[in-house]
PDB file of C-alpha atoms in Angstrom:
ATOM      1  CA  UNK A   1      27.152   6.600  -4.801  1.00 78.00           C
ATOM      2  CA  UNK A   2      24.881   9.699  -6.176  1.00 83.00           C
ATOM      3  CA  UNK A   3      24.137   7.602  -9.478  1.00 83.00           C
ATOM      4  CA  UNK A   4      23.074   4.002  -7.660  1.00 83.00           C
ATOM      5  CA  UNK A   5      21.211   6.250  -5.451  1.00 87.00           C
ATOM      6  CA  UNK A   6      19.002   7.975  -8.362  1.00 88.00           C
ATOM      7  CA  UNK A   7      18.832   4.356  -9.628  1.00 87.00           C
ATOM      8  CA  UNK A   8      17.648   2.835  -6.624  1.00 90.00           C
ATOM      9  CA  UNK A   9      14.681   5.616  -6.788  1.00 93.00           C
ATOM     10  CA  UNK A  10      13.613   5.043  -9.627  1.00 91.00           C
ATOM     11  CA  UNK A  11      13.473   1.493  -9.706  1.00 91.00           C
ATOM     12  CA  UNK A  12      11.722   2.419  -5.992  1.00 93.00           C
ATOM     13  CA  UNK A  13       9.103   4.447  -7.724  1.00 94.00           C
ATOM     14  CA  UNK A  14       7.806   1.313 -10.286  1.00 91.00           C
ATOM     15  CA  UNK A  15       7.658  -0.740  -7.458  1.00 92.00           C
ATOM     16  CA  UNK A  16       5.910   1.848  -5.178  1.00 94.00           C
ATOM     17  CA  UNK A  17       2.570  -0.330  -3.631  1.00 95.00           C
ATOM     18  CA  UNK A  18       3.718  -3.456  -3.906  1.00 93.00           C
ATOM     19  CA  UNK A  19       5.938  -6.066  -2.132  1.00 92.00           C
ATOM     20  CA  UNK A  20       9.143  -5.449  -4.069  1.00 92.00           C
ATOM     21  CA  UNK A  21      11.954  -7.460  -1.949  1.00 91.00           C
ATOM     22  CA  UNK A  22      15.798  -6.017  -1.971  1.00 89.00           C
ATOM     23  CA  UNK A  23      16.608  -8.304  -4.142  1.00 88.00           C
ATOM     24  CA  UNK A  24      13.884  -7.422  -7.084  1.00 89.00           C
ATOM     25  CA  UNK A  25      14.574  -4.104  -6.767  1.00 89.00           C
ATOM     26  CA  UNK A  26      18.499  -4.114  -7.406  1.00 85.00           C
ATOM     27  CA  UNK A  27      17.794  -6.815  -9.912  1.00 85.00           C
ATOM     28  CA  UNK A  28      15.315  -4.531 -11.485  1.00 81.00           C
ATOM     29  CA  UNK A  29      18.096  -1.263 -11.646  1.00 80.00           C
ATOM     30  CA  UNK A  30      20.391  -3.739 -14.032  1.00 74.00           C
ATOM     31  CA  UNK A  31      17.146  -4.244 -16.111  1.00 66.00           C
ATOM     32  CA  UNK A  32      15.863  -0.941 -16.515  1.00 59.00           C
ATOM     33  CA  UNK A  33      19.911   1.422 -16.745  1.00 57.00           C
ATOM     34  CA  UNK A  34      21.533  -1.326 -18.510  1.00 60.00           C
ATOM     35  CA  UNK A  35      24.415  -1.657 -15.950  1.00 64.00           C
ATOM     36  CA  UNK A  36      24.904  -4.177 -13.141  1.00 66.00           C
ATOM     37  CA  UNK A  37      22.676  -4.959 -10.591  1.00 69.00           C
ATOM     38  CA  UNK A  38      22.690  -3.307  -7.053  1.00 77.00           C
ATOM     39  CA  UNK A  39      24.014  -5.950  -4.094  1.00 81.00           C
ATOM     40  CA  UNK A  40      21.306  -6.838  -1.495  1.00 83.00           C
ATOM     41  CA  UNK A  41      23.101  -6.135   1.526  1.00 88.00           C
ATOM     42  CA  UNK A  42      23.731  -2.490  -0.726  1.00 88.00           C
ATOM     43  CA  UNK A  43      20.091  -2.285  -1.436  1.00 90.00           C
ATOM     44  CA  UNK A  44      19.338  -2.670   2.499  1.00 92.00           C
ATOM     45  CA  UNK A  45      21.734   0.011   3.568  1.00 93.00           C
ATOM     46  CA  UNK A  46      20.306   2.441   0.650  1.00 92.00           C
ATOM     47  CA  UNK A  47      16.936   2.138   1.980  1.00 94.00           C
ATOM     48  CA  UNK A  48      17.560   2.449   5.458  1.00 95.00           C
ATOM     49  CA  UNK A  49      19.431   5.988   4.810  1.00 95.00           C
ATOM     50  CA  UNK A  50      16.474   7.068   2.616  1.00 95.00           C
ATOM     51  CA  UNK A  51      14.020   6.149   5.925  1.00 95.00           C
ATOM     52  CA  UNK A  52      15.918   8.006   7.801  1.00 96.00           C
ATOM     53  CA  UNK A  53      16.255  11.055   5.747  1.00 95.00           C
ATOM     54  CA  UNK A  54      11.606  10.563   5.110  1.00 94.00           C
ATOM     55  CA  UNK A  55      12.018   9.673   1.606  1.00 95.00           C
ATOM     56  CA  UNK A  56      10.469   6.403   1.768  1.00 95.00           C
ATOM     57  CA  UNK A  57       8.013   4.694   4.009  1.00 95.00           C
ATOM     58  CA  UNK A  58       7.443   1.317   3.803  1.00 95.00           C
ATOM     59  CA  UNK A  59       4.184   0.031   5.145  1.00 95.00           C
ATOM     60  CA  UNK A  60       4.346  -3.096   7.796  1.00 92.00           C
ATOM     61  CA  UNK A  61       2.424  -6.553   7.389  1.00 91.00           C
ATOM     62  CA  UNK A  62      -0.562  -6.745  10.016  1.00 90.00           C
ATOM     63  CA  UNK A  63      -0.566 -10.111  11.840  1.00 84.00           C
ATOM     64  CA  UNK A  64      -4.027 -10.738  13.238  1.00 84.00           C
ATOM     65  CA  UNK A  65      -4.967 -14.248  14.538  1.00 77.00           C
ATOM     66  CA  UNK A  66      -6.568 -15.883  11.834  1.00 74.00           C
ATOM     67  CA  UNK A  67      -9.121 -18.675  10.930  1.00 75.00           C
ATOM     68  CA  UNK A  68      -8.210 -18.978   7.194  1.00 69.00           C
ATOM     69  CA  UNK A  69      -6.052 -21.416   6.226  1.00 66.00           C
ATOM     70  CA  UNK A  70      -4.131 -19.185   3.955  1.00 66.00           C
ATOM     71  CA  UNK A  71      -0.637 -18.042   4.792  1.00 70.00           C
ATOM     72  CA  UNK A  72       0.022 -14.826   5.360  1.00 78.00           C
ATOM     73  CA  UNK A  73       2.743 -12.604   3.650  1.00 81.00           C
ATOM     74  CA  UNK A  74       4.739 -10.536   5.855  1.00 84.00           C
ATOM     75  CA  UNK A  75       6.779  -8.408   3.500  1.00 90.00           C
ATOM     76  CA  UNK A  76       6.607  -4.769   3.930  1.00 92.00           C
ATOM     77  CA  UNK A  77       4.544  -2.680   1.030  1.00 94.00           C
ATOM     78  CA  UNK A  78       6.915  -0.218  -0.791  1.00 95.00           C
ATOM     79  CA  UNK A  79       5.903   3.347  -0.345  1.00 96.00           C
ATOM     80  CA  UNK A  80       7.005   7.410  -0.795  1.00 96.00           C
ATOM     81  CA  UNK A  81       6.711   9.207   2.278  1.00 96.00           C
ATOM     82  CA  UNK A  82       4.555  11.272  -0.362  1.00 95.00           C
ATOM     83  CA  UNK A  83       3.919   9.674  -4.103  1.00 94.00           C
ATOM     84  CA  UNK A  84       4.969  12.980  -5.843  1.00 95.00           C
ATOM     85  CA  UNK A  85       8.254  11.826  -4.777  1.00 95.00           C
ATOM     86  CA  UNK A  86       7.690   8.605  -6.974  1.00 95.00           C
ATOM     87  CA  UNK A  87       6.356  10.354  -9.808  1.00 94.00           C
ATOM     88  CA  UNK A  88       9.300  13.138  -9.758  1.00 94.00           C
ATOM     89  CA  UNK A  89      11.453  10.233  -9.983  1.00 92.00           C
ATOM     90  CA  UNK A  90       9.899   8.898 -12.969  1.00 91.00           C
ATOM     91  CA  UNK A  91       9.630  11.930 -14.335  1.00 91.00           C
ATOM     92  CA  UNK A  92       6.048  11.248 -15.235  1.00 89.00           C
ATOM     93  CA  UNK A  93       3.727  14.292 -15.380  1.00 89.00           C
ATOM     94  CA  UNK A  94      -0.147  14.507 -15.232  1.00 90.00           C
ATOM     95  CA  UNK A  95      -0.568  13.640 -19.151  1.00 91.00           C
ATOM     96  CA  UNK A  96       2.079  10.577 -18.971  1.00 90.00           C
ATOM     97  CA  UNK A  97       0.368   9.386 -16.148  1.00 91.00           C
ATOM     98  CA  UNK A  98      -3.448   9.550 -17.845  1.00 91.00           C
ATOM     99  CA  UNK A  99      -1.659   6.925 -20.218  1.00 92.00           C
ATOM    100  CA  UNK A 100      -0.298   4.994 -18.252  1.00 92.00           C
ATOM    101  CA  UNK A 101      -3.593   3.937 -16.030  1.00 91.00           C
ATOM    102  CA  UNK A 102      -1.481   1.105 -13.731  1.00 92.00           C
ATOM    103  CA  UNK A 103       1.357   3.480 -12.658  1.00 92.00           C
ATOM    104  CA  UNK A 104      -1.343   5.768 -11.881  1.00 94.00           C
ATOM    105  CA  UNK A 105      -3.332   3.466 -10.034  1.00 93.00           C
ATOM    106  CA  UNK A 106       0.180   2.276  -8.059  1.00 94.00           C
ATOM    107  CA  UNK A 107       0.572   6.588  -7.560  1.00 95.00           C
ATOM    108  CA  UNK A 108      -2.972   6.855  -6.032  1.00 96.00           C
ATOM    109  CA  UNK A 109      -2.592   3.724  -3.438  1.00 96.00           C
ATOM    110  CA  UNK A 110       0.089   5.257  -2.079  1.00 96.00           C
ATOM    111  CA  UNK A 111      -1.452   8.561  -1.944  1.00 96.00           C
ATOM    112  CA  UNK A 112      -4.317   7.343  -0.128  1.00 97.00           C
ATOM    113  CA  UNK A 113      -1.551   5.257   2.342  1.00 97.00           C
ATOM    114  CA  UNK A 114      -0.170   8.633   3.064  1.00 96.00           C
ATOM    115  CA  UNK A 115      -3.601  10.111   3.847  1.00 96.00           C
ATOM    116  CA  UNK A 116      -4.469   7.263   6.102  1.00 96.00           C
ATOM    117  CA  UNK A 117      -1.364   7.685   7.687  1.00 95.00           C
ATOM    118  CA  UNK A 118      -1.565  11.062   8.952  1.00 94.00           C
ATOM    119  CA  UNK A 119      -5.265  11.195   9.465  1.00 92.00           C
ATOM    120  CA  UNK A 120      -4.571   8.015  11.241  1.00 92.00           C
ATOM    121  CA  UNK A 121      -1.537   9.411  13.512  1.00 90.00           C
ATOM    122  CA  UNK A 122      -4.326  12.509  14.851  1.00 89.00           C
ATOM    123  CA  UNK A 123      -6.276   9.676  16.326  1.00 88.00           C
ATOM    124  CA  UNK A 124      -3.273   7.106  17.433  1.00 91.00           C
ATOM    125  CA  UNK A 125      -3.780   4.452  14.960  1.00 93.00           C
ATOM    126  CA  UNK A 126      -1.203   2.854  13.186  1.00 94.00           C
ATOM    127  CA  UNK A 127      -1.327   1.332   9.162  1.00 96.00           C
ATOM    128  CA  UNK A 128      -0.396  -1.737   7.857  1.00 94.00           C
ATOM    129  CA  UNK A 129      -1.376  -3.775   5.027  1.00 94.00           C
ATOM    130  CA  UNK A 130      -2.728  -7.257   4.877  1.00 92.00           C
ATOM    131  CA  UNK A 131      -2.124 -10.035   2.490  1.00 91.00           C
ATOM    132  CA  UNK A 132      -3.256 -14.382   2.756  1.00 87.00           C
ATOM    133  CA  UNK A 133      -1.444 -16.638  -0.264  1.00 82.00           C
ATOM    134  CA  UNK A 134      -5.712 -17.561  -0.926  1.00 79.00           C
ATOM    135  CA  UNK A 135      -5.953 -13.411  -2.624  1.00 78.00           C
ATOM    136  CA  UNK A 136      -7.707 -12.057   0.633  1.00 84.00           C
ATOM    137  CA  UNK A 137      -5.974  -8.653   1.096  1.00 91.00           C
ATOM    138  CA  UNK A 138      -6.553  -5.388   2.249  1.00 95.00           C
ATOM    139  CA  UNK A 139      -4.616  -2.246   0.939  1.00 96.00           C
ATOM    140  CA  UNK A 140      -4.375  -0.803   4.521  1.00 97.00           C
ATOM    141  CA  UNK A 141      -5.513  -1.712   7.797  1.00 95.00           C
ATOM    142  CA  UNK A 142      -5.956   0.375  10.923  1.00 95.00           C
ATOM    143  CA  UNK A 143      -5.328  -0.729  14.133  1.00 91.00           C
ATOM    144  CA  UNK A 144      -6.575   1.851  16.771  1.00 88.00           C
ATOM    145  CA  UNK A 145      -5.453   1.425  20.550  1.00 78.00           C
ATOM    146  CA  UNK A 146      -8.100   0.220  21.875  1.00 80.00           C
ATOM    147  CA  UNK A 147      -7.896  -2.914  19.998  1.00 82.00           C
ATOM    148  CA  UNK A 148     -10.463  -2.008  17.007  1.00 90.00           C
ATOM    149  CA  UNK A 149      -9.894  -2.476  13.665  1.00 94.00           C
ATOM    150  CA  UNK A 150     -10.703  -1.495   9.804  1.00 96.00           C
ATOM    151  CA  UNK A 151      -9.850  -2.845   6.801  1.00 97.00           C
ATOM    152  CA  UNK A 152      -9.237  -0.704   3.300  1.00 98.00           C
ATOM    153  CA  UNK A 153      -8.963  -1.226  -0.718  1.00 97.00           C
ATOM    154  CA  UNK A 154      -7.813   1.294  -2.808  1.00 97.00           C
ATOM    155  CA  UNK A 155      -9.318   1.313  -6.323  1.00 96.00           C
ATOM    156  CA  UNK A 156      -9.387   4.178  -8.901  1.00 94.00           C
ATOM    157  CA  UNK A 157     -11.678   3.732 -10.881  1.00 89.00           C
ATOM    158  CA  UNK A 158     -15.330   2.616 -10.202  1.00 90.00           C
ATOM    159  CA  UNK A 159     -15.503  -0.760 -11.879  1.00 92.00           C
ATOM    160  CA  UNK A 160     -12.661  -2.320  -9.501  1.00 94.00           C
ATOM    161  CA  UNK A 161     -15.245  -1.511  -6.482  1.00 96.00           C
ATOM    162  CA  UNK A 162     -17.057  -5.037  -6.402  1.00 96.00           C
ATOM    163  CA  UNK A 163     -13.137  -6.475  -6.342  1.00 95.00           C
ATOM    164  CA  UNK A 164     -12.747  -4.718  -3.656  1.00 96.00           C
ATOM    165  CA  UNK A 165     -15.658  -5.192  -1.683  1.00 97.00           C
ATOM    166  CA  UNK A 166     -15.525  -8.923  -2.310  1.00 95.00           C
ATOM    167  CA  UNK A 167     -11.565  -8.785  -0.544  1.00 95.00           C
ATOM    168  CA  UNK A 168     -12.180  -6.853   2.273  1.00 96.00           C
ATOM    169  CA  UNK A 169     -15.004  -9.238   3.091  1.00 96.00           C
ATOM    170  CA  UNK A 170     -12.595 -12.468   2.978  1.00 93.00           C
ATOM    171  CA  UNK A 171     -10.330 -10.065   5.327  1.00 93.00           C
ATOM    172  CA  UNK A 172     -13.119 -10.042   7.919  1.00 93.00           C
ATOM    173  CA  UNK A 173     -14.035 -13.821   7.755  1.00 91.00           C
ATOM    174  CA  UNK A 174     -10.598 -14.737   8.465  1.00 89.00           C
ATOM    175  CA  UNK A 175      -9.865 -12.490  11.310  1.00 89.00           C
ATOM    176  CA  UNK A 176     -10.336 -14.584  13.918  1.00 88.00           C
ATOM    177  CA  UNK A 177     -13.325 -11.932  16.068  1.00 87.00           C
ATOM    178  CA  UNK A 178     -12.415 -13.659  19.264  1.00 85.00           C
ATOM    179  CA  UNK A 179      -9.020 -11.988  19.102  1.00 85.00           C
ATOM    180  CA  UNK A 180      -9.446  -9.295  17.268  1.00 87.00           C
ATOM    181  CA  UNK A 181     -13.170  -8.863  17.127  1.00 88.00           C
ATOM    182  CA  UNK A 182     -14.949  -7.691  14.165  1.00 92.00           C
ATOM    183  CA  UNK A 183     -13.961  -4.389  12.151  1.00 94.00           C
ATOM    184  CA  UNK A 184     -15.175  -1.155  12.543  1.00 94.00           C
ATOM    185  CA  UNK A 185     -15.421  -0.608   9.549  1.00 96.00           C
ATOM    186  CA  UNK A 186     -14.576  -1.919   5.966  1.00 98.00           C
ATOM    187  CA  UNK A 187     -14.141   0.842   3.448  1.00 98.00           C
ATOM    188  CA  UNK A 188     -13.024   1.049  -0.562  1.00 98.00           C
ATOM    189  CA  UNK A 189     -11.432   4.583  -1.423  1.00 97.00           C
ATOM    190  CA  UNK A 190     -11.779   5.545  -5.200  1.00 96.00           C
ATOM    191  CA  UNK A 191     -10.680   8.357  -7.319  1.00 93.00           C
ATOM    192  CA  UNK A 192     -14.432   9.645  -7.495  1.00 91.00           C
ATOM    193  CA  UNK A 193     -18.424   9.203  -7.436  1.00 90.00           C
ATOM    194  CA  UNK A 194     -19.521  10.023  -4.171  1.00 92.00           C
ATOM    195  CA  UNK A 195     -19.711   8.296  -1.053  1.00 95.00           C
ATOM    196  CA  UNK A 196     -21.989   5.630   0.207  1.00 96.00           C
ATOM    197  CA  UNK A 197     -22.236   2.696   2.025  1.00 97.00           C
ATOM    198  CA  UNK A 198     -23.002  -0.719  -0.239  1.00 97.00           C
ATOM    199  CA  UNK A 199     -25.716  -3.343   0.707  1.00 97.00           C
ATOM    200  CA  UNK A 200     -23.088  -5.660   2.033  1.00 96.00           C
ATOM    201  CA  UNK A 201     -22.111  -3.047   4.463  1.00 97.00           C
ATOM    202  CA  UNK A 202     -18.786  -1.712   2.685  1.00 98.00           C
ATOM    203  CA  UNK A 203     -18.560   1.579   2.286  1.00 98.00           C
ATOM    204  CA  UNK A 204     -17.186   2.997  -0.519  1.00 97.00           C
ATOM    205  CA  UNK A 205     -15.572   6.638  -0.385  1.00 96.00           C
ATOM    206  CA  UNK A 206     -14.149   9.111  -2.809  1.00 96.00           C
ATOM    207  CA  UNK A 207     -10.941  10.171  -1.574  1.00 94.00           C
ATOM    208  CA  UNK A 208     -11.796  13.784  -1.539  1.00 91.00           C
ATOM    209  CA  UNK A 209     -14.027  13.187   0.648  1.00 90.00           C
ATOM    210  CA  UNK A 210     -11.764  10.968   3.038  1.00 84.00           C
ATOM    211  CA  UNK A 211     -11.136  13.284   5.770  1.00 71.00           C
TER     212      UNK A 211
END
């Protein structure tokens, strides 16, 4: 059905970044059109077509061995192959989006997912994202072949950076470094500012200068 299709996207595209189930989602199409909701099992088969066609990409949980005692959540992260997809479907433009600074900040996570993704594929790595019930989480993680391992927070603007820093060091307590050892890295990617590496040992990197 064309129309629960366009529905389904744009009820996609406000849930892009986060860990949306099936069941939010076609809950969330009868909340936002008015009309009834989507079924699950409907939902399910909707999003496997639009995987298959590389409209969206969800990202994977990561499950390292841990020594936390938090759970961790192993539902997928909702994602655009590309977030201009997301923002099409919203039909939000560049001043819509300025106002709206938590859509944006949804729009940019992904973007930098994407980015990871492909700049991760040149050097066989694989994303995933990483989330404990105790608020430790990481945005993306990449896991090269060799067994190594980094840990990354998206924030857009610069005053989030401590938040992130402060996560992405409770990620690399609680990977268990017998298993997994420690990560190569731990990096925050922001909107801006320029890139350097904190006193804790994050790094912190502008997304321009990602690559």
């Amino acid at each position: 059905d064309p129309e629960n299709v366009a529905r389904l996207l744009r009820s996609l595209s406000r849930c892009v970044a986060t860990e949306a189930s099936a069941s939010t989602i076609g809950a969330d199409v009868a909340r936002a059109d008015g009309q009834g909701a989507i079924n699950y099992h409907t939902v399910i088969d909707y999003l496997k077509a639009l995987t298959r066609l590389f409209i969206v990409e969800d990202l994977p949980a990561w499950s390292p061995s841990l020594r936390s005692r938090g759970v961790l959540r192993s539902s997928v992260t909702r994602h655009f192959v590309d977030p201009s997809l997301a923002a099409a479907a919203l039909g939000a433009g560049p001043d819509r989006l300025l106002r709206d600074p938590e859509t944006l900040g949804f729009l940019f996570e992904s973007l930098v997912v994407r980015d990871l993704r492909v700049y991760g594929q040149a050097i066989g790595a694989s994303v995933s994202h990483y989330r404990e019930n105790t608020g430790a989480e990481a945005d993306a993680i990449l896991q090269m072949r060799p067994g190594d391992w980094a840990a990354v927070e998206v924030k857009l603007g610069q005053g989030d950076i401590d938040k992130g820093a402060n996560s992405l060091l409770k990620v690399a307590a609680n990977v268990d470094p017998a298993r997994h050892g420690h990560p190569a890295f731990l990096a925050v990617v922001t909107g801006w500012g320029y890139a350097y590496r904190r006193s804790d040992g994050v790094f912190v990197v502008p997304v321009g200068t990602l690559t």
